[in-house]
PDB file of C-alpha atoms in Angstrom:
ATOM      1  CA  MET A   1       0.000   0.000   0.000  1.00 75.00           C
ATOM      2  CA  GLU A   2       1.498   3.326  -1.088  1.00 87.00           C
ATOM      3  CA  LYS A   3       1.792   5.935   1.642  1.00 91.00           C
ATOM      4  CA  LEU A   4       0.972   9.577   0.947  1.00 95.00           C
ATOM      5  CA  LEU A   5       1.665  12.690   3.030  1.00 95.00           C
ATOM      6  CA  VAL A   6      -0.956  15.424   2.587  1.00 95.00           C
ATOM      7  CA  ILE A   7      -0.028  18.863   3.948  1.00 95.00           C
ATOM      8  CA  GLU A   8      -3.168  21.022   3.798  1.00 93.00           C
ATOM      9  CA  ASP A   9      -4.543  23.529   6.350  1.00 92.00           C
ATOM     10  CA  ASP A  10      -8.145  23.531   5.070  1.00 91.00           C
ATOM     11  CA  GLU A  11      -9.560  20.911   7.421  1.00 93.00           C
ATOM     12  CA  SER A  12     -12.655  20.046   5.380  1.00 92.00           C
ATOM     13  CA  LEU A  13     -10.649  19.734   2.169  1.00 92.00           C
ATOM     14  CA  ALA A  14      -7.954  17.651   3.876  1.00 93.00           C
ATOM     15  CA  THR A  15     -10.620  15.345   5.316  1.00 94.00           C
ATOM     16  CA  GLY A  16     -12.218  14.924   1.889  1.00 93.00           C
ATOM     17  CA  ILE A  17      -8.888  14.176   0.220  1.00 93.00           C
ATOM     18  CA  LYS A  18      -7.956  11.658   2.911  1.00 94.00           C
ATOM     19  CA  TYR A  19     -11.332   9.894   2.600  1.00 93.00           C
ATOM     20  CA  THR A  20     -11.143   9.750  -1.203  1.00 92.00           C
ATOM     21  CA  LEU A  21      -7.547   8.515  -1.374  1.00 93.00           C
ATOM     22  CA  GLU A  22      -8.074   5.882   1.307  1.00 93.00           C
ATOM     23  CA  LYS A  23     -11.025   4.551  -0.716  1.00 92.00           C
ATOM     24  CA  GLU A  24      -8.580   4.269  -3.631  1.00 91.00           C
ATOM     25  CA  GLY A  25      -6.306   2.070  -1.518  1.00 91.00           C
ATOM     26  CA  PHE A  26      -3.729   4.608  -0.345  1.00 93.00           C
ATOM     27  CA  ASN A  27      -2.397   4.988   3.190  1.00 93.00           C
ATOM     28  CA  VAL A  28      -2.815   8.711   3.934  1.00 95.00           C
ATOM     29  CA  LYS A  29      -1.312  10.868   6.675  1.00 95.00           C
ATOM     30  CA  VAL A  30      -2.506  14.494   6.960  1.00 96.00           C
ATOM     31  CA  ARG A  31      -0.666  17.456   8.495  1.00 95.00           C
ATOM     32  CA  ASN A  32      -1.869  21.082   8.499  1.00 94.00           C
ATOM     33  CA  CYS A  33       1.335  23.132   8.630  1.00 94.00           C
ATOM     34  CA  ILE A  34       4.918  23.125   7.366  1.00 93.00           C
ATOM     35  CA  SER A  35       6.541  22.272  10.701  1.00 94.00           C
ATOM     36  CA  ASP A  36       4.297  19.253  11.321  1.00 95.00           C
ATOM     37  CA  GLY A  37       4.609  18.186   7.692  1.00 93.00           C
ATOM     38  CA  ALA A  38       8.402  18.366   7.779  1.00 93.00           C
ATOM     39  CA  LYS A  39       8.466  16.390  11.031  1.00 92.00           C
ATOM     40  CA  ALA A  40       6.172  13.692   9.603  1.00 92.00           C
ATOM     41  CA  PHE A  41       8.376  13.431   6.503  1.00 91.00           C
ATOM     42  CA  GLU A  42      11.491  12.953   8.639  1.00 87.00           C
ATOM     43  CA  GLU A  43       9.865  10.309  10.841  1.00 86.00           C
ATOM     44  CA  ASP A  44       8.245   8.122   8.180  1.00 86.00           C
ATOM     45  CA  ASN A  45       8.760   6.820   4.645  1.00 86.00           C
ATOM     46  CA  PHE A  46       6.312   8.169   2.090  1.00 91.00           C
ATOM     47  CA  ASP A  47       5.789   7.489  -1.607  1.00 92.00           C
ATOM     48  CA  LEU A  48       4.397  10.940  -2.495  1.00 93.00           C
ATOM     49  CA  VAL A  49       3.787  14.360  -0.936  1.00 94.00           C
ATOM     50  CA  LEU A  50       0.658  16.390  -1.759  1.00 94.00           C
ATOM     51  CA  LEU A  51       1.529  19.914  -0.654  1.00 91.00           C
ATOM     52  CA  ASP A  52      -0.472  23.145  -0.310  1.00 91.00           C
ATOM     53  CA  VAL A  53       1.375  26.392  -1.060  1.00 88.00           C
ATOM     54  CA  MET A  54      -0.150  28.810   1.441  1.00 88.00           C
ATOM     55  CA  LEU A  55       0.170  27.381   4.952  1.00 91.00           C
ATOM     56  CA  PRO A  56      -0.123  29.001   8.418  1.00 92.00           C
ATOM     57  CA  ASP A  57       3.611  28.958   9.158  1.00 91.00           C
ATOM     58  CA  GLY A  58       5.062  29.611   5.719  1.00 88.00           C
ATOM     59  CA  ASN A  59       4.735  28.485   2.102  1.00 87.00           C
ATOM     60  CA  GLY A  60       5.013  25.058   0.547  1.00 88.00           C
ATOM     61  CA  PHE A  61       7.780  26.171  -1.813  1.00 89.00           C
ATOM     62  CA  GLU A  62      10.195  26.263   1.126  1.00 89.00           C
ATOM     63  CA  LEU A  63       9.282  22.746   2.229  1.00 90.00           C
ATOM     64  CA  CYS A  64       9.451  21.440  -1.348  1.00 91.00           C
ATOM     65  CA  GLU A  65      12.993  22.782  -1.660  1.00 88.00           C
ATOM     66  CA  LYS A  66      14.039  21.139   1.609  1.00 88.00           C
ATOM     67  CA  ILE A  67      12.507  17.786   0.671  1.00 89.00           C
ATOM     68  CA  ARG A  68      14.060  17.825  -2.786  1.00 86.00           C
ATOM     69  CA  LYS A  69      17.550  18.227  -1.297  1.00 82.00           C
ATOM     70  CA  LYS A  70      17.082  14.910   0.502  1.00 82.00           C
ATOM     71  CA  SER A  71      14.734  12.866  -1.660  1.00 84.00           C
ATOM     72  CA  GLU A  72      13.447  12.266  -5.200  1.00 84.00           C
ATOM     73  CA  ILE A  73       9.955  11.480  -3.864  1.00 89.00           C
ATOM     74  CA  PRO A  74       7.150  12.824  -6.117  1.00 91.00           C
ATOM     75  CA  ILE A  75       5.804  16.189  -4.903  1.00 92.00           C
ATOM     76  CA  ILE A  76       2.514  17.617  -6.160  1.00 92.00           C
ATOM     77  CA  PHE A  77       1.376  21.118  -5.277  1.00 90.00           C
ATOM     78  CA  LEU A  78      -2.333  21.546  -4.560  1.00 85.00           C
ATOM     79  CA  THR A  79      -3.235  25.227  -4.384  1.00 79.00           C
ATOM     80  CA  ALA A  80      -5.489  28.096  -5.401  1.00 79.00           C
ATOM     81  CA  CYS A  81      -2.440  30.056  -6.612  1.00 70.00           C
ATOM     82  CA  ASP A  82      -2.827  29.484 -10.337  1.00 66.00           C
ATOM     83  CA  GLU A  83      -0.667  32.366 -11.598  1.00 68.00           C
ATOM     84  CA  GLU A  84       1.953  31.191 -14.095  1.00 70.00           C
ATOM     85  CA  VAL A  85       4.822  32.545 -12.005  1.00 68.00           C
ATOM     86  CA  ASN A  86       3.803  30.348  -9.058  1.00 68.00           C
ATOM     87  CA  ILE A  87       3.434  27.273 -11.218  1.00 73.00           C
ATOM     88  CA  VAL A  88       6.845  27.823 -12.819  1.00 75.00           C
ATOM     89  CA  LEU A  89       8.454  28.434  -9.434  1.00 73.00           C
ATOM     90  CA  GLY A  90       6.990  25.215  -8.001  1.00 73.00           C
ATOM     91  CA  LEU A  91       8.172  23.125 -10.940  1.00 76.00           C
ATOM     92  CA  ASP A  92      11.615  24.762 -10.916  1.00 77.00           C
ATOM     93  CA  LEU A  93      11.984  23.819  -7.244  1.00 76.00           C
ATOM     94  CA  GLY A  94      11.484  20.177  -8.180  1.00 78.00           C
ATOM     95  CA  ALA A  95       7.745  19.563  -7.939  1.00 84.00           C
ATOM     96  CA  ASP A  96       6.370  16.883 -10.269  1.00 85.00           C
ATOM     97  CA  ASP A  97       2.948  18.426 -10.839  1.00 86.00           C
ATOM     98  CA  TYR A  98       0.762  21.402  -9.897  1.00 85.00           C
ATOM     99  CA  ILE A  99      -3.010  21.031  -9.370  1.00 87.00           C
ATOM    100  CA  THR A 100      -5.115  24.140  -8.866  1.00 85.00           C
ATOM    101  CA  LYS A 101      -8.242  24.404  -6.734  1.00 83.00           C
ATOM    102  CA  PRO A 102     -11.053  23.691  -7.310  1.00 82.00           C
ATOM    103  CA  PHE A 103     -10.247  20.321  -8.838  1.00 84.00           C
ATOM    104  CA  ARG A 104     -12.075  17.160  -9.821  1.00 86.00           C
ATOM    105  CA  VAL A 105     -11.511  14.156  -7.591  1.00 84.00           C
ATOM    106  CA  ARG A 106     -10.883  11.772 -10.475  1.00 85.00           C
ATOM    107  CA  GLU A 107      -8.312  14.155 -11.945  1.00 87.00           C
ATOM    108  CA  LEU A 108      -6.491  14.294  -8.612  1.00 89.00           C
ATOM    109  CA  VAL A 109      -6.395  10.501  -8.304  1.00 91.00           C
ATOM    110  CA  SER A 110      -5.249  10.055 -11.913  1.00 90.00           C
ATOM    111  CA  ARG A 111      -2.435  12.569 -11.607  1.00 89.00           C
ATOM    112  CA  LEU A 112      -1.300  11.053  -8.314  1.00 91.00           C
ATOM    113  CA  ARG A 113      -1.131   7.621  -9.916  1.00 90.00           C
ATOM    114  CA  ALA A 114       0.713   9.026 -12.940  1.00 89.00           C
ATOM    115  CA  ALA A 115       3.354  10.637 -10.699  1.00 89.00           C
ATOM    116  CA  LEU A 116       3.764   7.390  -8.759  1.00 90.00           C
ATOM    117  CA  ARG A 117       4.139   5.390 -11.980  1.00 87.00           C
ATOM    118  CA  ARG A 118       6.826   7.723 -13.265  1.00 83.00           C
ATOM    119  CA  SER A 119       8.626   7.488  -9.930  1.00 80.00           C
ATOM    120  CA  ASN A 120       8.480   3.686  -9.937  1.00 78.00           C
ATOM    121  CA  MET A 121       9.755   3.472 -13.511  1.00 74.00           C
ATOM    122  CA  LYS A 122      12.625   5.796 -12.608  1.00 69.00           C
ATOM    123  CA  LYS A 123      13.524   3.584  -9.650  1.00 65.00           C
ATOM    124  CA  GLU A 124      13.411   0.467 -11.818  1.00 59.00           C
ATOM    125  CA  SER A 125      15.735   2.065 -14.367  1.00 53.00           C
ATOM    126  CA  SER A 126      18.231   3.187 -11.735  1.00 52.00           C
ATOM    127  CA  GLU A 127      18.284  -0.227 -10.079  1.00 50.00           C
ATOM    128  CA  TYR A 128      18.627  -2.105 -13.372  1.00 48.00           C
ATOM    129  CA  ILE A 129      21.791  -2.821 -15.313  1.00 60.00           C
ATOM    130  CA  ASP A 130      22.978   0.033 -17.489  1.00 76.00           C
ATOM    131  CA  ARG A 131      22.267  -1.728 -20.769  1.00 83.00           C
ATOM    132  CA  ILE A 132      20.277  -4.591 -22.278  1.00 89.00           C
ATOM    133  CA  SER A 133      21.192  -6.523 -25.412  1.00 89.00           C
ATOM    134  CA  SER A 134      18.902  -8.653 -27.531  1.00 90.00           C
ATOM    135  CA  GLY A 135      19.858 -10.023 -30.918  1.00 89.00           C
ATOM    136  CA  ASN A 136      21.577  -7.205 -32.821  1.00 92.00           C
ATOM    137  CA  LEU A 137      20.010  -4.538 -30.549  1.00 93.00           C
ATOM    138  CA  ILE A 138      21.669  -2.860 -27.571  1.00 93.00           C
ATOM    139  CA  LEU A 139      19.638  -0.498 -25.373  1.00 92.00           C
ATOM    140  CA  ASN A 140      21.719   1.830 -23.184  1.00 90.00           C
ATOM    141  CA  LEU A 141      19.479   2.668 -20.224  1.00 84.00           C
ATOM    142  CA  MET A 142      21.736   5.382 -18.857  1.00 81.00           C
ATOM    143  CA  GLU A 143      21.922   7.315 -22.129  1.00 83.00           C
ATOM    144  CA  ARG A 144      18.489   6.213 -23.421  1.00 86.00           C
ATOM    145  CA  LYS A 145      20.132   5.203 -26.676  1.00 90.00           C
ATOM    146  CA  LEU A 146      19.303   2.244 -28.950  1.00 94.00           C
ATOM    147  CA  MET A 147      21.943   0.710 -31.224  1.00 93.00           C
ATOM    148  CA  LYS A 148      21.195  -1.750 -34.034  1.00 93.00           C
ATOM    149  CA  SER A 149      24.202  -3.545 -35.498  1.00 91.00           C
ATOM    150  CA  GLY A 150      26.400  -0.703 -34.257  1.00 88.00           C
ATOM    151  CA  LYS A 151      24.208   2.052 -35.715  1.00 91.00           C
ATOM    152  CA  GLU A 152      22.109   4.349 -33.518  1.00 93.00           C
ATOM    153  CA  ILE A 153      18.340   4.162 -33.923  1.00 93.00           C
ATOM    154  CA  PHE A 154      16.699   7.438 -32.896  1.00 92.00           C
ATOM    155  CA  LEU A 155      13.641   6.986 -30.663  1.00 90.00           C
ATOM    156  CA  THR A 156      10.965   9.297 -29.356  1.00 87.00           C
ATOM    157  CA  THR A 157      10.391   9.356 -25.597  1.00 84.00           C
ATOM    158  CA  MET A 158       7.377   7.078 -25.903  1.00 84.00           C
ATOM    159  CA  GLU A 159       9.199   4.665 -28.218  1.00 89.00           C
ATOM    160  CA  TYR A 160      12.043   4.431 -25.716  1.00 91.00           C
ATOM    161  CA  LYS A 161       9.634   3.719 -22.837  1.00 88.00           C
ATOM    162  CA  LEU A 162       7.939   1.059 -24.936  1.00 92.00           C
ATOM    163  CA  ILE A 163      11.059  -0.797 -26.069  1.00 93.00           C
ATOM    164  CA  ALA A 164      12.576  -0.622 -22.570  1.00 91.00           C
ATOM    165  CA  MET A 165       9.405  -2.198 -21.208  1.00 90.00           C
ATOM    166  CA  PHE A 166       9.598  -5.031 -23.744  1.00 92.00           C
ATOM    167  CA  MET A 167      13.322  -5.699 -23.427  1.00 91.00           C
ATOM    168  CA  LYS A 168      13.082  -5.866 -19.639  1.00 87.00           C
ATOM    169  CA  SER A 169      10.440  -8.612 -19.970  1.00 86.00           C
ATOM    170  CA  PRO A 170      11.691 -10.950 -22.741  1.00 87.00           C
ATOM    171  CA  GLN A 171       9.381 -13.780 -23.823  1.00 86.00           C
ATOM    172  CA  LYS A 172       6.623 -12.399 -21.578  1.00 88.00           C
ATOM    173  CA  THR A 173       3.246 -11.494 -23.039  1.00 87.00           C
ATOM    174  CA  LEU A 174       2.232  -7.984 -21.997  1.00 88.00           C
ATOM    175  CA  SER A 175      -1.461  -7.232 -22.327  1.00 87.00           C
ATOM    176  CA  ARG A 176      -2.512  -4.024 -24.038  1.00 85.00           C
ATOM    177  CA  ASN A 177      -4.073  -2.857 -20.775  1.00 83.00           C
ATOM    178  CA  VAL A 178      -0.813  -3.336 -18.867  1.00 83.00           C
ATOM    179  CA  ILE A 179       1.142  -1.465 -21.540  1.00 85.00           C
ATOM    180  CA  LEU A 180      -1.372   1.387 -21.622  1.00 83.00           C
ATOM    181  CA  GLU A 181      -1.350   1.632 -17.831  1.00 77.00           C
ATOM    182  CA  LYS A 182       2.441   2.038 -17.796  1.00 77.00           C
ATOM    183  CA  LEU A 183       2.542   4.519 -20.681  1.00 74.00           C
ATOM    184  CA  TRP A 184      -0.443   6.646 -19.712  1.00 64.00           C
ATOM    185  CA  ASP A 185       0.292  10.302 -18.916  1.00 48.00           C
ATOM    186  CA  ILE A 186       4.043  10.114 -19.397  1.00 44.00           C
ATOM    187  CA  ASN A 187       5.035  13.711 -20.240  1.00 46.00           C
ATOM    188  CA  GLY A 188       1.388  14.681 -19.990  1.00 44.00           C
ATOM    189  CA  GLU A 189       0.302  12.572 -22.966  1.00 50.00           C
ATOM    190  CA  PHE A 190      -2.746  10.344 -23.032  1.00 51.00           C
ATOM    191  CA  VAL A 191      -2.157   7.020 -24.774  1.00 57.00           C
ATOM    192  CA  ASP A 192      -5.226   5.159 -25.978  1.00 65.00           C
ATOM    193  CA  ASP A 193      -5.576   1.793 -27.689  1.00 69.00           C
ATOM    194  CA  ASN A 194      -5.339   3.178 -31.231  1.00 76.00           C
ATOM    195  CA  THR A 195      -2.315   5.310 -30.377  1.00 80.00           C
ATOM    196  CA  LEU A 196      -0.555   2.256 -28.931  1.00 85.00           C
ATOM    197  CA  SER A 197      -0.987   0.441 -32.245  1.00 87.00           C
ATOM    198  CA  VAL A 198       0.662   3.386 -34.011  1.00 89.00           C
ATOM    199  CA  TYR A 199       3.621   3.352 -31.603  1.00 88.00           C
ATOM    200  CA  ILE A 200       4.060  -0.402 -32.062  1.00 92.00           C
ATOM    201  CA  ARG A 201       4.022  -0.030 -35.857  1.00 92.00           C
ATOM    202  CA  ARG A 202       6.543   2.829 -35.827  1.00 93.00           C
ATOM    203  CA  LEU A 203       8.845   0.986 -33.443  1.00 94.00           C
ATOM    204  CA  ARG A 204       8.733  -2.120 -35.647  1.00 95.00           C
ATOM    205  CA  GLU A 205       9.653  -0.002 -38.665  1.00 95.00           C
ATOM    206  CA  LYS A 206      12.766   1.155 -36.802  1.00 95.00           C
ATOM    207  CA  ILE A 207      14.014  -2.107 -35.308  1.00 95.00           C
ATOM    208  CA  GLU A 208      12.739  -4.921 -37.530  1.00 94.00           C
ATOM    209  CA  ASP A 209      14.487  -6.003 -40.728  1.00 93.00           C
ATOM    210  CA  ASP A 210      11.048  -6.808 -42.135  1.00 94.00           C
ATOM    211  CA  PRO A 211       8.294  -4.961 -40.191  1.00 92.00           C
ATOM    212  CA  SER A 212       5.615  -7.068 -41.887  1.00 91.00           C
ATOM    213  CA  ARG A 213       7.215 -10.202 -40.399  1.00 93.00           C
ATOM    214  CA  PRO A 214       8.496  -9.013 -37.001  1.00 93.00           C
ATOM    215  CA  ARG A 215      10.871 -11.146 -34.977  1.00 93.00           C
ATOM    216  CA  PHE A 216      11.289  -8.846 -31.978  1.00 95.00           C
ATOM    217  CA  ILE A 217       7.813  -7.502 -31.157  1.00 95.00           C
ATOM    218  CA  ILE A 218       5.182 -10.068 -32.036  1.00 93.00           C
ATOM    219  CA  THR A 219       1.434  -9.816 -31.621  1.00 93.00           C
ATOM    220  CA  VAL A 220      -0.173 -12.346 -29.299  1.00 91.00           C
ATOM    221  CA  ARG A 221      -3.641 -12.367 -30.757  1.00 89.00           C
ATOM    222  CA  GLY A 222      -6.364 -11.492 -28.291  1.00 86.00           C
ATOM    223  CA  LEU A 223      -3.864 -10.734 -25.530  1.00 86.00           C
ATOM    224  CA  GLY A 224      -1.219  -8.151 -26.415  1.00 90.00           C
ATOM    225  CA  TYR A 225       2.435  -8.199 -27.444  1.00 92.00           C
ATOM    226  CA  LYS A 226       5.603 -10.097 -26.618  1.00 92.00           C
ATOM    227  CA  TRP A 227       9.322  -9.449 -27.014  1.00 93.00           C
ATOM    228  CA  ASN A 228      10.144 -12.670 -28.840  1.00 90.00           C
ATOM    229  CA  GLN A 229      13.903 -12.637 -28.250  1.00 84.00           C
ATOM    230  CA  GLY A 230      16.085 -13.249 -25.241  1.00 75.00           C
ATOM    231  CA  SER A 231      17.605 -10.287 -23.412  1.00 67.00           C
ATOM    232  CA  LYS A 232      20.761 -10.052 -21.353  1.00 67.00           C
TER     233      LYS A 232
END
């Protein structure tokens, strides 16, 4: 169960957020000021911080800066301050997202999950080996570079995420739903079923000798796709 720290001084709003997120399966701890929030962060391990900007004993920008010096944990600002200068300042200080009040509950939940997915994928990449080879392909995870027979293949961000996902799970069928779940909202983009098919086709055109008869990414009819080569 992922643990979230909510720092919000509006008691009714904080209670509503806590209730909603706990229904979604999160473990939620609420604090109403910077000092209590900072103390809670130091005493426990959290997966994400949801942080108001205007708080009784200061502003959330200060706490965000302190947290970011110690941790890469996702930080999302939740505030009524929707001026561009505030949004830019929050993101420059290391926040992952900025949600303005009033907001829709489903949007909040979706953006929280997106931030957590990005964080988990980043952790997986940092804990993994620095490169993966499969057939005549070598994927450098540190440089996000794909080589085919010694020649670099240029990939878009989404193509890189997709091929990294496949090469990390060789010979394993990945359902379309699982792939969409992992790709959704990366860099703010929404990936639907039709868009996924386009990405698969374009990636095949770049890595396959004969895209019409793929040997790397094969379609498992009725289920999804599989990386049909070994990886090491």
